[in-house]
Short mmCIF file of C-alpha atoms in Angstrom, two decimals:
data_model
loop_
_atom_site.label_atom_id
_atom_site.label_comp_id
_atom_site.label_asym_id
_atom_site.label_seq_id
_atom_site.Cartn_x
_atom_site.Cartn_y
_atom_site.Cartn_z
CA MET Z 1 291.94 201.39 -126.93
CA GLU Z 2 292.75 197.85 -125.85
CA ARG Z 3 289.89 196.49 -127.97
CA HIS Z 4 291.01 198.65 -130.88
CA ARG Z 5 294.60 197.41 -130.62
CA ALA Z 6 293.44 193.81 -130.38
CA ALA Z 7 291.27 194.20 -133.49
CA SER Z 8 294.09 195.93 -135.37
CA ASP Z 9 296.54 193.18 -134.43
CA ALA Z 10 294.08 190.50 -135.53
CA TRP Z 11 293.58 192.25 -138.89
CA ASP Z 12 297.33 192.57 -139.37
CA ASN Z 13 298.03 188.94 -138.40
CA MET Z 14 295.27 187.65 -140.65
CA TRP Z 15 296.77 189.32 -143.72
CA SER Z 16 300.26 188.21 -142.77
CA GLY Z 17 299.04 184.60 -142.62
CA ILE Z 18 297.18 184.87 -145.93
CA LEU Z 19 300.16 186.33 -147.78
CA ARG Z 20 302.54 183.71 -146.37
CA ALA Z 21 300.19 180.88 -147.34
CA GLN Z 22 299.23 182.27 -150.76
CA THR Z 23 302.63 183.20 -152.17
CA GLU Z 24 301.49 182.40 -155.72
CA HIS Z 25 298.55 184.80 -155.49
CA HIS Z 26 300.20 187.98 -154.26
CA ARG Z 27 299.32 190.00 -157.37
CA PRO Z 28 295.56 189.22 -157.40
CA LEU Z 29 295.42 189.78 -153.64
CA LEU Z 30 297.05 193.17 -154.09
CA ALA Z 31 294.69 193.99 -156.94
CA TRP Z 32 291.70 193.15 -154.73
CA SER Z 33 293.07 195.12 -151.77
CA ALA Z 34 293.50 198.21 -153.98
CA ARG Z 35 289.70 198.59 -153.83
CA HIS Z 36 289.74 198.32 -150.02
CA PRO Z 37 292.07 200.90 -148.46
CA ALA Z 38 292.14 199.29 -145.02
CA ALA Z 39 293.42 196.07 -146.59
CA ASP Z 40 295.68 197.73 -149.16
CA ARG Z 41 297.86 199.40 -146.54
CA VAL Z 42 298.42 196.16 -144.61
CA VAL Z 43 298.97 193.99 -147.68
CA ARG Z 44 301.60 196.34 -149.07
CA LYS Z 45 303.29 196.61 -145.68
CA HIS Z 46 303.69 192.83 -145.44
CA LEU Z 47 304.78 192.29 -149.04
CA LEU Z 48 307.52 194.86 -148.63
CA GLY Z 49 308.49 194.48 -144.99
CA SER Z 50 307.52 191.02 -143.69
CA LEU Z 51 308.14 188.59 -146.54
CA PRO Z 52 309.87 190.36 -149.47
CA TRP Z 53 311.85 187.18 -150.25
CA HIS Z 54 308.55 185.47 -151.25
CA VAL Z 55 307.49 188.27 -153.60
CA GLU Z 56 307.94 187.91 -157.37
CA PRO Z 57 310.64 190.37 -158.54
CA ALA Z 58 308.49 192.60 -160.77
CA LEU Z 59 305.83 192.89 -158.08
CA LEU Z 60 308.41 193.61 -155.39
CA GLU Z 61 309.78 196.46 -157.49
CA GLU Z 62 306.27 197.83 -158.05
CA VAL Z 63 305.38 197.72 -154.35
CA ALA Z 64 308.68 199.36 -153.42
CA ALA Z 65 308.20 202.14 -155.98
CA HIS Z 66 304.64 202.74 -154.73
CA ASP Z 67 305.90 203.02 -151.16
CA LEU Z 68 308.59 205.54 -152.11
CA GLU Z 69 305.92 207.81 -153.60
CA TYR Z 70 304.73 208.63 -150.08
CA PHE Z 71 308.09 210.20 -149.32
CA GLY Z 72 307.28 213.14 -151.61
CA ARG Z 73 304.27 213.99 -149.47
CA ALA Z 74 306.44 213.91 -146.36
CA VAL Z 75 308.99 216.26 -147.98
CA LEU Z 76 306.30 218.72 -149.06
CA LEU Z 77 304.81 218.75 -145.57
CA THR Z 78 308.23 219.37 -144.01
CA ARG Z 79 309.01 222.29 -146.28
CA ILE Z 80 305.59 223.96 -145.99
CA SER Z 81 305.37 223.58 -142.21
CA ARG Z 82 308.88 224.96 -141.73
CA SER Z 83 308.09 227.96 -143.92
CA CYS Z 84 305.18 228.70 -141.57
CA ARG Z 85 307.46 228.26 -138.59
CA ASP Z 86 309.89 230.73 -140.14
CA GLY Z 87 307.27 233.46 -140.58
CA LEU Z 88 304.96 232.74 -143.51
CA THR Z 89 301.22 232.56 -143.02
CA PRO Z 90 299.48 229.39 -144.27
CA ALA Z 91 298.17 231.38 -147.25
CA GLN Z 92 301.68 232.58 -148.13
CA ALA Z 93 303.01 229.04 -147.76
CA ARG Z 94 300.34 227.74 -150.13
CA GLU Z 95 301.36 230.39 -152.66
CA ARG Z 96 305.07 229.63 -152.35
CA TYR Z 97 304.48 225.91 -152.91
CA ALA Z 98 301.61 226.27 -155.37
CA ASP Z 99 303.35 224.28 -158.13
CA GLU Z 100 304.17 221.37 -155.80
CA LEU Z 101 300.62 221.33 -154.43
CA ALA Z 102 299.17 221.40 -157.93
CA ALA Z 103 301.31 218.41 -158.92
CA ALA Z 104 300.28 216.43 -155.83
CA SER Z 105 297.29 214.13 -155.68
CA GLN Z 106 294.11 215.19 -153.92
CA GLU Z 107 294.93 212.80 -151.07
CA GLU Z 108 298.37 214.38 -150.64
CA ARG Z 109 296.94 217.91 -150.72
CA ASP Z 110 294.34 216.98 -148.09
CA TYR Z 111 297.07 215.53 -145.93
CA VAL Z 112 299.18 218.70 -146.10
CA GLU Z 113 296.16 220.96 -145.60
CA ARG Z 114 295.39 219.31 -142.27
CA PHE Z 115 298.67 220.62 -140.92
CA LEU Z 116 298.10 224.12 -142.34
CA ASP Z 117 294.91 224.50 -140.33
CA GLU Z 118 295.36 227.26 -137.76
CA GLU Z 119 294.38 224.87 -134.97
CA MET Z 120 297.35 222.70 -135.92
CA GLN Z 121 299.93 225.48 -135.94
CA SER Z 122 301.46 224.66 -132.57
CA GLY Z 123 302.33 221.79 -130.30
CA TYR Z 124 303.29 218.20 -130.97
CA LEU Z 125 301.58 217.86 -134.36
CA GLN Z 126 303.44 220.83 -135.77
CA THR Z 127 306.73 219.47 -134.46
CA MET Z 128 305.87 216.20 -136.16
CA ALA Z 129 305.26 218.06 -139.43
CA PHE Z 130 308.69 219.73 -139.24
CA ARG Z 131 310.31 216.28 -139.08
CA SER Z 132 307.98 214.51 -141.50
CA ALA Z 133 310.56 213.68 -144.21
CA VAL Z 134 313.20 212.43 -141.78
CA ALA Z 135 310.59 210.47 -139.81
CA TRP Z 136 309.47 208.76 -143.01
CA VAL Z 137 312.90 207.35 -143.84
CA GLU Z 138 313.53 206.50 -140.19
CA ARG Z 139 310.31 204.51 -139.93
CA ALA Z 140 310.73 202.88 -143.36
CA GLY Z 141 314.34 201.88 -142.69
CA ARG Z 142 313.35 200.32 -139.37
CA GLN Z 143 310.17 198.59 -140.59
CA THR Z 144 309.03 198.23 -144.20
CA TRP Z 145 312.47 198.50 -145.84
CA ARG Z 146 314.46 196.69 -143.15
CA PHE Z 147 315.10 193.45 -145.06
CA LEU Z 148 315.61 195.15 -148.42
CA LEU Z 149 318.34 197.25 -146.85
CA ASN Z 150 319.77 194.38 -144.80
CA PRO Z 151 318.97 191.13 -146.69
CA GLY Z 152 321.41 189.23 -144.47
CA GLU Z 153 318.94 189.65 -141.59
CA ALA Z 154 316.35 187.61 -143.49
CA GLN Z 155 316.95 184.17 -142.05
CA ARG Z 156 315.03 181.02 -141.21
CA LEU Z 157 316.36 178.55 -138.64
CA GLY Z 158 319.70 180.31 -138.74
CA ARG Z 159 320.13 180.07 -142.52
CA PRO Z 160 319.75 182.85 -145.11
CA ARG Z 161 316.45 182.87 -146.94
CA GLU Z 162 316.32 182.30 -150.67
CA TRP Z 163 314.89 185.33 -152.46
CA LEU Z 164 312.83 185.25 -155.63
CA ALA Z 165 314.33 188.65 -156.46
CA SER Z 166 317.91 188.73 -157.66
CA GLU Z 167 320.71 190.14 -155.55
CA GLU Z 168 321.09 192.88 -158.15
CA LEU Z 169 317.44 193.95 -157.82
CA VAL Z 170 317.59 194.01 -154.02
CA ALA Z 171 320.79 196.10 -154.21
CA ALA Z 172 319.16 198.46 -156.74
CA LEU Z 173 316.18 198.98 -154.44
CA GLY Z 174 318.56 199.73 -151.59
CA THR Z 175 320.21 202.39 -153.74
CA ARG Z 176 316.82 203.94 -154.55
CA PHE Z 177 316.03 204.18 -150.86
CA ALA Z 178 319.45 205.68 -150.15
CA THR Z 179 318.91 208.27 -152.87
CA ILE Z 180 315.70 209.59 -151.33
CA SER Z 181 317.38 209.47 -147.94
CA LEU Z 182 319.79 212.10 -149.22
CA THR Z 183 316.85 214.50 -149.40
CA ALA Z 184 315.86 213.58 -145.85
CA LEU Z 185 319.43 214.17 -144.69
CA SER Z 186 319.43 217.63 -146.28
CA LEU Z 187 316.23 218.39 -144.28
CA TRP Z 188 317.53 216.97 -141.01
CA GLU Z 189 317.65 219.34 -138.04
CA PRO Z 190 318.96 218.81 -134.49
CA ASP Z 191 316.35 217.90 -131.92
CA PRO Z 192 315.85 221.08 -129.89
CA ASP Z 193 314.19 219.28 -126.98
CA SER Z 194 317.02 217.97 -124.81
CA ARG Z 195 314.72 217.06 -121.91
CA TYR Z 196 313.87 213.72 -123.53
CA PRO Z 197 316.84 212.87 -125.74
CA VAL Z 198 316.05 210.37 -128.50
CA VAL Z 199 318.48 208.22 -130.47
CA ARG Z 200 316.77 207.49 -133.77
CA ASP Z 201 318.58 208.60 -136.93
CA LEU Z 202 321.58 206.28 -137.11
CA ASP Z 203 320.03 203.25 -138.83
CA TRP Z 204 318.75 205.09 -141.90
CA LEU Z 205 321.91 207.20 -142.03
CA HIS Z 206 324.01 204.03 -142.07
CA ALA Z 207 321.79 202.59 -144.83
CA LEU Z 208 322.27 205.77 -146.88
CA LEU Z 209 326.05 205.61 -146.58
CA VAL Z 210 326.27 201.90 -147.36
CA HIS Z 211 323.85 201.78 -150.31
CA LEU Z 212 324.59 205.06 -152.06
CA PRO Z 213 327.06 204.69 -154.97
CA GLU Z 214 328.77 207.95 -154.04
CA VAL Z 215 328.25 210.15 -151.00
CA PRO Z 216 328.45 213.92 -151.71
CA ASP Z 217 330.67 216.03 -149.47
CA GLU Z 218 327.72 218.03 -148.13
CA ALA Z 219 326.02 214.78 -147.12
CA ARG Z 220 329.15 213.71 -145.24
CA GLN Z 221 329.17 217.02 -143.39
CA LYS Z 222 325.50 216.69 -142.47
CA ALA Z 223 326.04 213.08 -141.39
CA ARG Z 224 328.71 214.22 -138.95
CA LEU Z 225 326.18 216.65 -137.45
CA VAL Z 226 323.71 213.78 -136.99
CA VAL Z 227 326.38 211.80 -135.15
CA GLN Z 228 327.24 214.84 -133.05
CA ASP Z 229 323.59 215.28 -132.04
CA THR Z 230 323.30 211.58 -131.24
CA ARG Z 231 326.34 211.77 -128.99
CA ARG Z 232 324.70 214.72 -127.23
CA ALA Z 233 321.58 212.63 -126.69
CA LEU Z 234 323.63 209.70 -125.36
CA SER Z 235 325.42 212.04 -122.98
CA ALA Z 236 322.09 213.45 -121.76
CA ARG Z 237 320.78 209.94 -121.23
CA SER Z 238 323.70 209.11 -119.00
CA GLY Z 239 322.57 211.88 -116.68
CA ALA Z 240 324.71 214.80 -117.83
CA HIS Z 241 321.55 216.87 -118.37
CA GLY Z 242 319.44 215.53 -115.57
CA TYR Z 243 317.98 212.69 -117.59
CA SER Z 244 318.86 209.09 -116.85
CA SER Z 245 317.99 206.03 -118.87
CA SER Z 246 317.98 202.62 -117.26
CA GLY Z 247 316.74 199.15 -118.03
CA HIS Z 248 317.82 196.49 -120.51
CA SER Z 249 316.12 198.04 -123.57
CA ALA Z 250 317.72 201.44 -122.96
CA ARG Z 251 321.16 199.91 -122.44
CA GLU Z 252 320.75 197.84 -125.59
CA GLU Z 253 319.72 200.90 -127.59
CA ASN Z 254 322.73 202.83 -126.28
CA ARG Z 255 325.05 199.95 -127.17
CA ARG Z 256 323.57 199.73 -130.66
CA ALA Z 257 323.93 203.49 -131.14
CA LYS Z 258 327.60 203.42 -130.17
CA GLU Z 259 328.24 200.53 -132.58
CA LEU Z 260 326.58 202.43 -135.42
CA ILE Z 261 328.57 205.58 -134.67
CA ALA Z 262 331.79 203.55 -134.79
CA THR Z 263 330.72 202.23 -138.21
CA ILE Z 264 329.41 205.51 -139.61
CA MET Z 265 332.32 207.80 -138.75
CA PRO Z 266 334.86 206.08 -141.06
CA LEU Z 267 332.26 206.23 -143.84
CA VAL Z 268 332.00 210.02 -143.60
CA THR Z 269 335.68 210.77 -143.03
CA ASP Z 270 337.39 208.56 -145.62
CA PRO Z 271 338.77 211.08 -148.16
CA VAL Z 272 339.37 208.58 -151.00
CA PRO Z 273 337.96 209.96 -154.27
CA ALA Z 274 335.54 208.08 -156.48
CA LEU Z 275 337.03 205.85 -159.18
CA PRO Z 276 335.59 206.44 -162.67
CA GLY Z 277 333.11 203.83 -163.84
CA ARG Z 278 332.78 202.08 -160.50
CA ARG Z 279 330.36 202.06 -157.65
CA THR Z 280 332.21 203.65 -154.77
CA ALA Z 281 331.53 203.94 -151.10
CA SER Z 282 333.66 204.81 -148.15
CA LEU Z 283 334.86 201.90 -146.05
CA GLY Z 284 337.18 203.94 -143.88
CA ASP Z 285 340.59 203.15 -142.47
CA PRO Z 286 341.65 199.52 -143.17
CA GLN Z 287 343.24 199.31 -139.73
CA GLY Z 288 340.81 197.37 -137.60
CA ILE Z 289 338.19 196.85 -140.32
CA GLY Z 290 336.29 193.59 -139.81
CA PHE Z 291 335.08 190.92 -142.20
CA LYS Z 292 331.40 191.70 -141.47
CA LYS Z 293 331.75 195.22 -142.86
CA LEU Z 294 333.52 193.88 -145.93
CA ALA Z 295 330.79 191.27 -146.38
CA ASP Z 296 328.19 194.07 -146.56
CA ALA Z 297 330.17 196.04 -149.15
CA ASP Z 298 329.20 196.13 -152.79
CA GLU Z 299 331.44 193.91 -154.91
CA ASN Z 300 332.94 196.78 -156.91
CA VAL Z 301 333.44 198.79 -153.76
CA LEU Z 302 335.35 195.91 -152.19
CA VAL Z 303 337.57 195.43 -155.25
CA ALA Z 304 338.35 199.15 -155.40
CA TYR Z 305 339.11 199.18 -151.67
CA LEU Z 306 341.50 196.22 -151.97
CA ASP Z 307 343.16 197.91 -154.96
CA ARG Z 308 343.75 201.06 -152.93
CA HIS Z 309 345.37 199.05 -150.13
CA THR Z 310 347.45 196.60 -152.15
CA GLY Z 311 349.96 194.78 -149.98
CA ASN Z 312 347.87 194.87 -146.81
CA ASP Z 313 347.75 191.16 -145.94
CA THR Z 314 345.61 191.70 -142.84
CA LEU Z 315 342.94 193.39 -144.97
CA VAL Z 316 343.07 190.53 -147.48
CA GLU Z 317 342.56 188.04 -144.65
CA GLU Z 318 339.46 189.89 -143.44
CA ALA Z 319 338.18 189.94 -147.02
CA LEU Z 320 338.69 186.16 -147.22
CA LEU Z 321 336.76 185.70 -143.97
CA SER Z 322 333.98 187.88 -145.39
CA PHE Z 323 333.12 185.09 -147.84
CA ALA Z 324 331.90 183.04 -144.90
CA ALA Z 325 329.27 185.71 -144.27
CA ARG Z 326 328.54 186.34 -147.95
CA SER Z 327 329.68 183.40 -150.04
CA TYR Z 328 328.03 184.53 -153.29
CA ARG Z 329 329.32 187.44 -155.32
CA LYS Z 330 328.56 187.97 -158.98
CA SER Z 331 332.15 187.84 -160.30
CA LEU Z 332 334.61 188.21 -157.42
CA THR Z 333 335.75 184.78 -156.22
CA PHE Z 334 337.46 183.61 -153.06
CA ASP Z 335 340.59 182.69 -155.03
CA ASP Z 336 340.66 186.17 -156.64
CA VAL Z 337 341.06 187.65 -153.17
CA LEU Z 338 343.41 184.89 -151.99
CA ALA Z 339 345.80 185.69 -154.86
CA ARG Z 340 346.30 189.17 -153.36
CA HIS Z 341 347.98 187.67 -150.25
CA SER Z 342 351.75 187.40 -150.06
CA ALA Z 343 351.51 183.84 -148.65
CA PRO Z 344 348.18 182.45 -149.87
CA GLN Z 345 348.47 178.81 -148.81
CA GLN Z 346 349.95 179.59 -145.42
CA THR Z 347 347.24 182.13 -144.65
CA LEU Z 348 344.53 179.50 -145.30
CA LEU Z 349 346.20 177.28 -142.70
CA ASP Z 350 346.58 180.15 -140.23
CA LEU Z 351 343.01 181.40 -140.64
CA THR Z 352 341.56 177.92 -140.24
CA LEU Z 353 343.82 177.12 -137.27
CA HIS Z 354 342.62 180.27 -135.49
CA LEU Z 355 339.11 180.24 -136.96
CA ARG Z 356 337.32 180.68 -133.65
CA ARG Z 357 339.34 183.79 -132.82
CA ARG Z 358 339.35 185.27 -136.34
CA LEU Z 359 335.81 184.38 -137.47
CA GLY Z 360 333.72 183.45 -134.45
CA GLY Z 361 329.97 183.39 -134.93
CA GLY Z 362 327.50 180.56 -135.24
CA PRO Z 363 327.08 177.35 -137.26
CA ASP Z 364 326.41 179.17 -140.54
CA LEU Z 365 329.77 180.94 -140.56
CA ARG Z 366 331.70 177.80 -139.58
CA GLY Z 367 329.83 175.69 -142.10
CA SER Z 368 330.33 178.23 -144.86
CA TRP Z 369 334.08 178.40 -144.22
CA ALA Z 370 334.35 174.60 -144.29
CA GLU Z 371 332.42 174.42 -147.55
CA ILE Z 372 334.63 177.13 -149.11
CA MET Z 373 337.77 175.20 -148.18
CA LEU Z 374 336.36 171.91 -149.47
CA ALA Z 375 335.12 173.48 -152.71
CA ARG Z 376 338.58 174.68 -153.72
CA PRO Z 377 340.50 172.66 -156.33
CA GLU Z 378 342.69 171.22 -153.58
CA CYS Z 379 342.12 170.83 -149.86
CA PRO Z 380 345.31 169.15 -148.55
CA PRO Z 381 345.25 166.97 -145.40
CA GLU Z 382 347.04 169.62 -143.32
CA LEU Z 383 344.15 171.98 -144.03
CA LEU Z 384 341.43 169.34 -143.70
CA ARG Z 385 342.49 168.41 -140.17
CA LEU Z 386 342.16 172.06 -139.05
CA LEU Z 387 338.49 172.38 -140.06
CA PRO Z 388 335.82 172.40 -137.31
CA ALA Z 389 334.91 168.74 -137.02
CA TRP Z 390 331.12 169.07 -136.96
CA SER Z 391 331.09 171.50 -139.89
CA ALA Z 392 333.44 169.31 -141.94
CA LEU Z 393 331.38 166.17 -141.35
CA LYS Z 394 328.17 168.00 -142.26
CA ALA Z 395 329.59 169.42 -145.51
CA ARG Z 396 327.57 167.95 -148.36
CA GLY Z 397 328.86 165.39 -150.78
CA PRO Z 398 327.64 164.83 -154.34
CA ARG Z 399 324.21 163.86 -153.00
CA TYR Z 400 322.21 165.67 -150.37
CA ASP Z 401 322.57 162.97 -147.72
CA THR Z 402 326.27 162.16 -148.19
CA THR Z 403 329.45 163.42 -146.55
CA HIS Z 404 331.95 165.34 -148.65
CA PRO Z 405 334.24 162.71 -150.25
CA ALA Z 406 337.47 164.41 -149.13
CA VAL Z 407 336.29 164.41 -145.50
CA ALA Z 408 335.03 160.83 -145.70
CA ALA Z 409 338.34 159.66 -147.17
CA TYR Z 410 340.39 161.51 -144.55
CA VAL Z 411 338.37 160.14 -141.61
CA THR Z 412 338.39 156.62 -143.03
CA GLU Z 413 342.14 156.68 -143.52
CA ALA Z 414 342.75 158.07 -140.01
CA LEU Z 415 340.55 155.55 -138.18
CA GLY Z 416 341.20 152.57 -140.48
CA ASP Z 417 339.86 149.26 -139.14
CA ASN Z 418 340.23 150.28 -135.48
CA ASP Z 419 336.71 149.66 -134.13
CA GLU Z 420 337.52 151.23 -130.76
CA ALA Z 421 338.78 154.38 -132.47
CA TRP Z 422 335.56 154.58 -134.50
CA GLN Z 423 333.49 154.24 -131.30
CA ARG Z 424 335.55 156.85 -129.48
CA PHE Z 425 335.27 159.24 -132.43
CA ALA Z 426 331.48 158.75 -132.51
CA ALA Z 427 331.39 159.71 -128.81
CA SER Z 428 333.65 162.74 -129.20
CA PRO Z 429 332.59 166.13 -127.71
CA MET Z 430 332.08 167.84 -131.08
CA SER Z 431 328.72 169.60 -131.36
CA HIS Z 432 326.59 171.74 -133.64
CA ALA Z 433 326.92 174.85 -131.45
CA GLY Z 434 328.78 176.07 -128.39
CA PRO Z 435 332.48 175.56 -127.61
CA GLY Z 436 332.35 171.95 -128.82
CA ALA Z 437 331.55 173.17 -132.32
CA TRP Z 438 335.10 174.53 -132.62
CA HIS Z 439 336.92 171.22 -132.04
CA ARG Z 440 339.25 170.63 -134.97
CA LEU Z 441 338.75 167.46 -136.98
CA GLY Z 442 342.39 166.36 -136.75
CA ASP Z 443 342.58 166.87 -132.98
CA LEU Z 444 339.55 164.64 -132.38
CA LEU Z 445 340.77 161.96 -134.78
CA ASP Z 446 344.19 161.88 -133.05
CA ALA Z 447 342.57 161.51 -129.62
CA ALA Z 448 340.23 158.79 -130.89
CA VAL Z 449 343.09 156.77 -132.37
CA ASP Z 450 345.50 157.27 -129.46
CA GLY Z 451 342.86 156.82 -126.75
CA THR Z 452 343.95 160.04 -125.04
CA ALA Z 453 341.78 162.66 -123.33
CA TRP Z 454 339.73 164.90 -125.56
CA PRO Z 455 341.45 168.25 -126.22
CA THR Z 456 339.97 171.51 -125.03
CA PRO Z 457 338.26 173.63 -127.72
CA PRO Z 458 340.38 176.30 -129.41
CA PRO Z 459 340.33 179.66 -127.59
CA GLY Z 460 337.95 182.42 -128.66
CA ARG Z 461 338.59 186.11 -129.19
#
């Protein structure tokens, strides 16, 4: 088994390297692999799940559609195996699903027939067949469809990757996955084996709720049952049923599960009706909603949500912060959202003053906020001095290797011809990351000019 795993890993890594190096030849490589099943499976897996940002849009759509075809086989297996569990003989099950079997390919029929064999009618394999449809979306959401469902996770050196596919195509593929996930949700059943509780259905459920234009009431009800079963599993893990889970990985999984439950529940309890002609999705109660959730929301969903909660300045502020996590939207602009605030200019000052507490995060978020402020028609000195110093100085000017002219002018005016102030400013404690990254530009310039001690970084959350 060790030799087999090593060979399998080598085969997988070889194809990953080829596809990353030969980004212009994905289509001919896929055409060649179609004649070699062992290669075809791996090539498709990597195009869809490992480097979808490098795949030409039409090909990405083709590979995604091909992958979704396998879900039908999983659904058929689930329904046939459950009919046998509920009393039908394999022959009766074949008769009941004769039309579906006739429409399936020979490969799909052979796959289903393996589980209808009398020797396979009990034990682990049969249990696996009962859950086949749900297991398919679970595995796909965690592996091959992970980046298509969560494009923000596709990063290199801390920066978002540039996709060949448009944002609209990636969103459309996410909706297609969410649509088939509805079928999986309708087939979901509680795990009857409480001896070894498993937490596994929250990621794909969350993807369904986020990417589906409208969530039917019956799906909301079933989603609440999934959450209920997950809570039971978490309780069992803590030892309530004689089972205890320890170790870093188990604690991390439990933490992740609780975070997802906190995100999912508002999505399945928000009673707001759909608005005609718009993509709608439930974002839950605006009280306590964070900018990250708003950043993940579809543009039309966000606009509709803000419309429903007109006058909620706190919500508007979180929506403004969401642009730091998702600066590009097709038509909704930062100033469109800012205009919804009762005190737009003051809130920019307040948000930037308390940026570490309100936004937090790493260099990308800070840098994005600084660039948004500097890209506006006017960035007055009182706002400029509140920007994180490192991020402001790294904001690009008209050329790639130049400082933004507003920042350069402000620093030059503040330091003037005071050589000592320039030297002190160059030696200031600002940094790319860590607490020093939050030092405000004006605070450091004041200390450099006055020769006083460097200020402490602004407080966090």
